[in-house]
Short mmCIF file of C-alpha atoms in Angstrom, two decimals:
data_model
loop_
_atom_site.label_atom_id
_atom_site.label_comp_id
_atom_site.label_asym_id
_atom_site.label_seq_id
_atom_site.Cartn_x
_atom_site.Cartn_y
_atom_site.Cartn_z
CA UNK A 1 -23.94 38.63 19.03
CA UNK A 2 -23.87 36.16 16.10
CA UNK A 3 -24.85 36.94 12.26
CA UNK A 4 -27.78 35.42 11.67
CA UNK A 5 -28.35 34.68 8.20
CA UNK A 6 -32.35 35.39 6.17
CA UNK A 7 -32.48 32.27 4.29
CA UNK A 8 -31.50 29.63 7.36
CA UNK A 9 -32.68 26.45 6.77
CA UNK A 10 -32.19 23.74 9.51
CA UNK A 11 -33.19 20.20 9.81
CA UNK A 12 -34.92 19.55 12.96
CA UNK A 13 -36.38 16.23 14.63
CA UNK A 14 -40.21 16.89 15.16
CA UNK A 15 -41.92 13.99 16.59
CA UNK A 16 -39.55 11.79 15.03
CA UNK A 17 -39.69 13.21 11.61
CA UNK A 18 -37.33 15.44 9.66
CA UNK A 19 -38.34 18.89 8.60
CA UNK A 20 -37.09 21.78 8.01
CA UNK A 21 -37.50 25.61 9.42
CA UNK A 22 -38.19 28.64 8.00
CA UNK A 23 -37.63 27.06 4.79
CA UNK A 24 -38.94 29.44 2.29
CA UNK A 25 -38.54 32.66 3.78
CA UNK A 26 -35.48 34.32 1.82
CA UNK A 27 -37.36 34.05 -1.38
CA UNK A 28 -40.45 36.78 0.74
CA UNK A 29 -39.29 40.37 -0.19
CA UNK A 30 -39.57 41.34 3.07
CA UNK A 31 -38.05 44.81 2.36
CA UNK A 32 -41.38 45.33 0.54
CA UNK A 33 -43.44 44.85 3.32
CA UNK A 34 -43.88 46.83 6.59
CA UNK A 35 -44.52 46.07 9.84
CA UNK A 36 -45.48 49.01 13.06
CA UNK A 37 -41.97 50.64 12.82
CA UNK A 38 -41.49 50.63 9.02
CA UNK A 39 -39.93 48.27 6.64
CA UNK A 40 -40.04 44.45 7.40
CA UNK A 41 -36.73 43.40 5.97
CA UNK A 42 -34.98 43.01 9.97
CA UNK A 43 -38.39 39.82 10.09
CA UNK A 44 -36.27 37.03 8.91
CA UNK A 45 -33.78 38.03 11.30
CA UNK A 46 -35.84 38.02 14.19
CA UNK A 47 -37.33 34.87 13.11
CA UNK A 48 -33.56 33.10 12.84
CA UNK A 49 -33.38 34.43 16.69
CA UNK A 50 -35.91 32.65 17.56
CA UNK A 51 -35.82 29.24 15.87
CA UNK A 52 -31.69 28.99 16.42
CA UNK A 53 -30.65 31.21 19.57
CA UNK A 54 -30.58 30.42 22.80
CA UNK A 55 -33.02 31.28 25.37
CA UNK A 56 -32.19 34.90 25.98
CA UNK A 57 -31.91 35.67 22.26
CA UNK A 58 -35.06 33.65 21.15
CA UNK A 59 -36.63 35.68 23.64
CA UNK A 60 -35.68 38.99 23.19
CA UNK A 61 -36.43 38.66 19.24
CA UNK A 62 -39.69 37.62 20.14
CA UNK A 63 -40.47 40.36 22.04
CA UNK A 64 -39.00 42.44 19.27
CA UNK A 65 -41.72 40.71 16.68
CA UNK A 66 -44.30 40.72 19.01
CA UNK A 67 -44.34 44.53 19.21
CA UNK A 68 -43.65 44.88 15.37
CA UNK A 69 -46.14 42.42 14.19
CA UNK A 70 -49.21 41.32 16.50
CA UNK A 71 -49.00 43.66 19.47
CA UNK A 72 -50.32 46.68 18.30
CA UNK A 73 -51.77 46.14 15.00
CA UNK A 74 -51.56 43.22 12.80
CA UNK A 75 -49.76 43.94 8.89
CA UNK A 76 -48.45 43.05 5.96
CA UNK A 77 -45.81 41.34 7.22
CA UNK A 78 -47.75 39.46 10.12
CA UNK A 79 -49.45 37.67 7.42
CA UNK A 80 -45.82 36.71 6.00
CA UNK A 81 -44.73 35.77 9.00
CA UNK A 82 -47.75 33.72 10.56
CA UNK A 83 -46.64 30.70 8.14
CA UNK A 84 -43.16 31.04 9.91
CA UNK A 85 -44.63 31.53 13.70
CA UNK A 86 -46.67 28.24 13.30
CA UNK A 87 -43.95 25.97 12.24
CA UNK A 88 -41.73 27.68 15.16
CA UNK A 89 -44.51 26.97 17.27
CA UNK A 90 -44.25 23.24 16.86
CA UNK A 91 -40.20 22.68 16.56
CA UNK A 92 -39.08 21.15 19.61
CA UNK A 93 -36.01 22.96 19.25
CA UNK A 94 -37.02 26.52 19.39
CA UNK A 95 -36.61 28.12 23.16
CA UNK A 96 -39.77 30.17 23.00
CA UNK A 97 -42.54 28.40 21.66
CA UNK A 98 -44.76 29.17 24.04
CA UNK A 99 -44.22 32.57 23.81
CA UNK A 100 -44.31 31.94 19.86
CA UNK A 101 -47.99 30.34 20.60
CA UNK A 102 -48.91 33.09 22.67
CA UNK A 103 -47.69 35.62 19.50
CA UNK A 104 -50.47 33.42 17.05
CA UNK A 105 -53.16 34.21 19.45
CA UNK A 106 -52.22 38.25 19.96
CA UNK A 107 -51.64 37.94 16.09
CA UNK A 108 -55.26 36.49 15.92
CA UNK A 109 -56.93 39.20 18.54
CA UNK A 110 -55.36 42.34 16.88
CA UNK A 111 -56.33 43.86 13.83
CA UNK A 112 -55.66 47.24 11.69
CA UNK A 113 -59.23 48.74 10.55
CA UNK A 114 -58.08 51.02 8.27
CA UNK A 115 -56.41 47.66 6.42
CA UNK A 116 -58.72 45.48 7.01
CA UNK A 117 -58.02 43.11 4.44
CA UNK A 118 -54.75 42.87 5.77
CA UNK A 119 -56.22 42.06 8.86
CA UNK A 120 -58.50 39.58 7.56
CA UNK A 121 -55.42 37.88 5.89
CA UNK A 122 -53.68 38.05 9.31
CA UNK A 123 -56.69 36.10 10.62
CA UNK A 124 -56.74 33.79 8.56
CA UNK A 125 -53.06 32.62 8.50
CA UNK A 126 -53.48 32.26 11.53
CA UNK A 127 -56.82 30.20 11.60
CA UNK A 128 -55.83 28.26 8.51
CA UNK A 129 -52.96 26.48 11.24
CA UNK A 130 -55.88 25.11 13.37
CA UNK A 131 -54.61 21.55 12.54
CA UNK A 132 -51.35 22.24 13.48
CA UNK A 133 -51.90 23.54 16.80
CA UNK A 134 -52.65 20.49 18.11
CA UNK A 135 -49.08 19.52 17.99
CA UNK A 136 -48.46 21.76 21.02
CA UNK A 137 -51.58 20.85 22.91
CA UNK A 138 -50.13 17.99 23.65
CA UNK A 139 -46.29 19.02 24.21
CA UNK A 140 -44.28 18.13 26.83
CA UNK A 141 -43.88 21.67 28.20
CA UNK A 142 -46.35 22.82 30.53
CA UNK A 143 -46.09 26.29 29.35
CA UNK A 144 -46.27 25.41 25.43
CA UNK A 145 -49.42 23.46 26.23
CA UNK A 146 -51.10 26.08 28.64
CA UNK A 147 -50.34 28.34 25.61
CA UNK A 148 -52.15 25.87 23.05
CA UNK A 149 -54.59 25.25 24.57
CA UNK A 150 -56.07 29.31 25.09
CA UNK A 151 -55.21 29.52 21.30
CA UNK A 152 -56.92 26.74 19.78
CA UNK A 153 -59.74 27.89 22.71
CA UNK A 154 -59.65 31.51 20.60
CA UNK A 155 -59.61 30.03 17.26
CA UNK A 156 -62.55 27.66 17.87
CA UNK A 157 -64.81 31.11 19.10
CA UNK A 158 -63.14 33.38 16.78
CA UNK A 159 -65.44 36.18 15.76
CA UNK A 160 -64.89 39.66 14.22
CA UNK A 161 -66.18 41.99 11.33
CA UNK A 162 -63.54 41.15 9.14
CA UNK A 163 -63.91 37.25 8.94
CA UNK A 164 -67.32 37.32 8.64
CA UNK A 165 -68.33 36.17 5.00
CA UNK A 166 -70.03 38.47 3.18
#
């Protein structure tokens, strides 16, 4: 398997402009924050996976930060990584987006009571990207669009103790 690099930056062609991914991310101390199995510093690894590997290893990272960050319980590092997800999310690049989608709305449906500021802040990464998932909505993948669609469904009717305003 190849080395993947924490602060990969590609340029990419997103609806005909330039952008970059995970710009940004070496500069998170990601050893600092934890995620349901511990430390968070193997994130920006995961997150390379996904953005640059083929379909088999976008996938299986994926799966990896789905059970570390979103699955169970959201955490410190979800609310890191949300930022990340979304612009993987809309990169016509990446192998997985739909799955990536899919990750946003388990990120959004999850929380972690006794942290529940944490959780909040999970939340709202997410729901602060309600503009950008309109981009998939209307991709060209079936799957990335069937995805979209359920999430932007969730964040329109999301409700829950902790994003209530006090």
């Amino acid at each position: 398997m190849a080395a993947y690099r924490v602060d990969v930056v590609r340029e990419v062609r997103r609806g005909g402009v330039v952008g970059t991914v995970l710009k940004g991310m070496s500069r998170l101390r990601w050893h600092d924050l934890t995620h349901a199995y511990g430390s968070a510093d193997d994130v920006p690894g995961r997150l390379s996976r996904v953005a640059f590997g083929d379909a088999r290893t976008s996938a299986s990272a994926l799966s990896d930060l789905g059970l570390w960050l979103g699955e169970l319980a959201v955490f410190d590092a979800t609310v890191e990584a949300v930022p990340f997800l979304w612009d993987l999310a809309v990169t016509d690049s990446v192998n997985s987006r739909s799955g990536v989608v899919e990750l946003l709305q388990a990120i959004l449906e999850h929380g972690n009571p006794p942290q529940i500021e944490v959780q909040r802040a999970a939340h709202r990464a997410v729901l602060n990207g309600r503009g950008t998932a309109d981009m998939p909505a209307c991709d060209e993948d079936a799957a990335v669009r069937v995805a979209a669609a359920k999430l932007v469904t969730a964040i329109g009717s999301h409700v829950c103790e902790s994003c209530r305003p006090a």
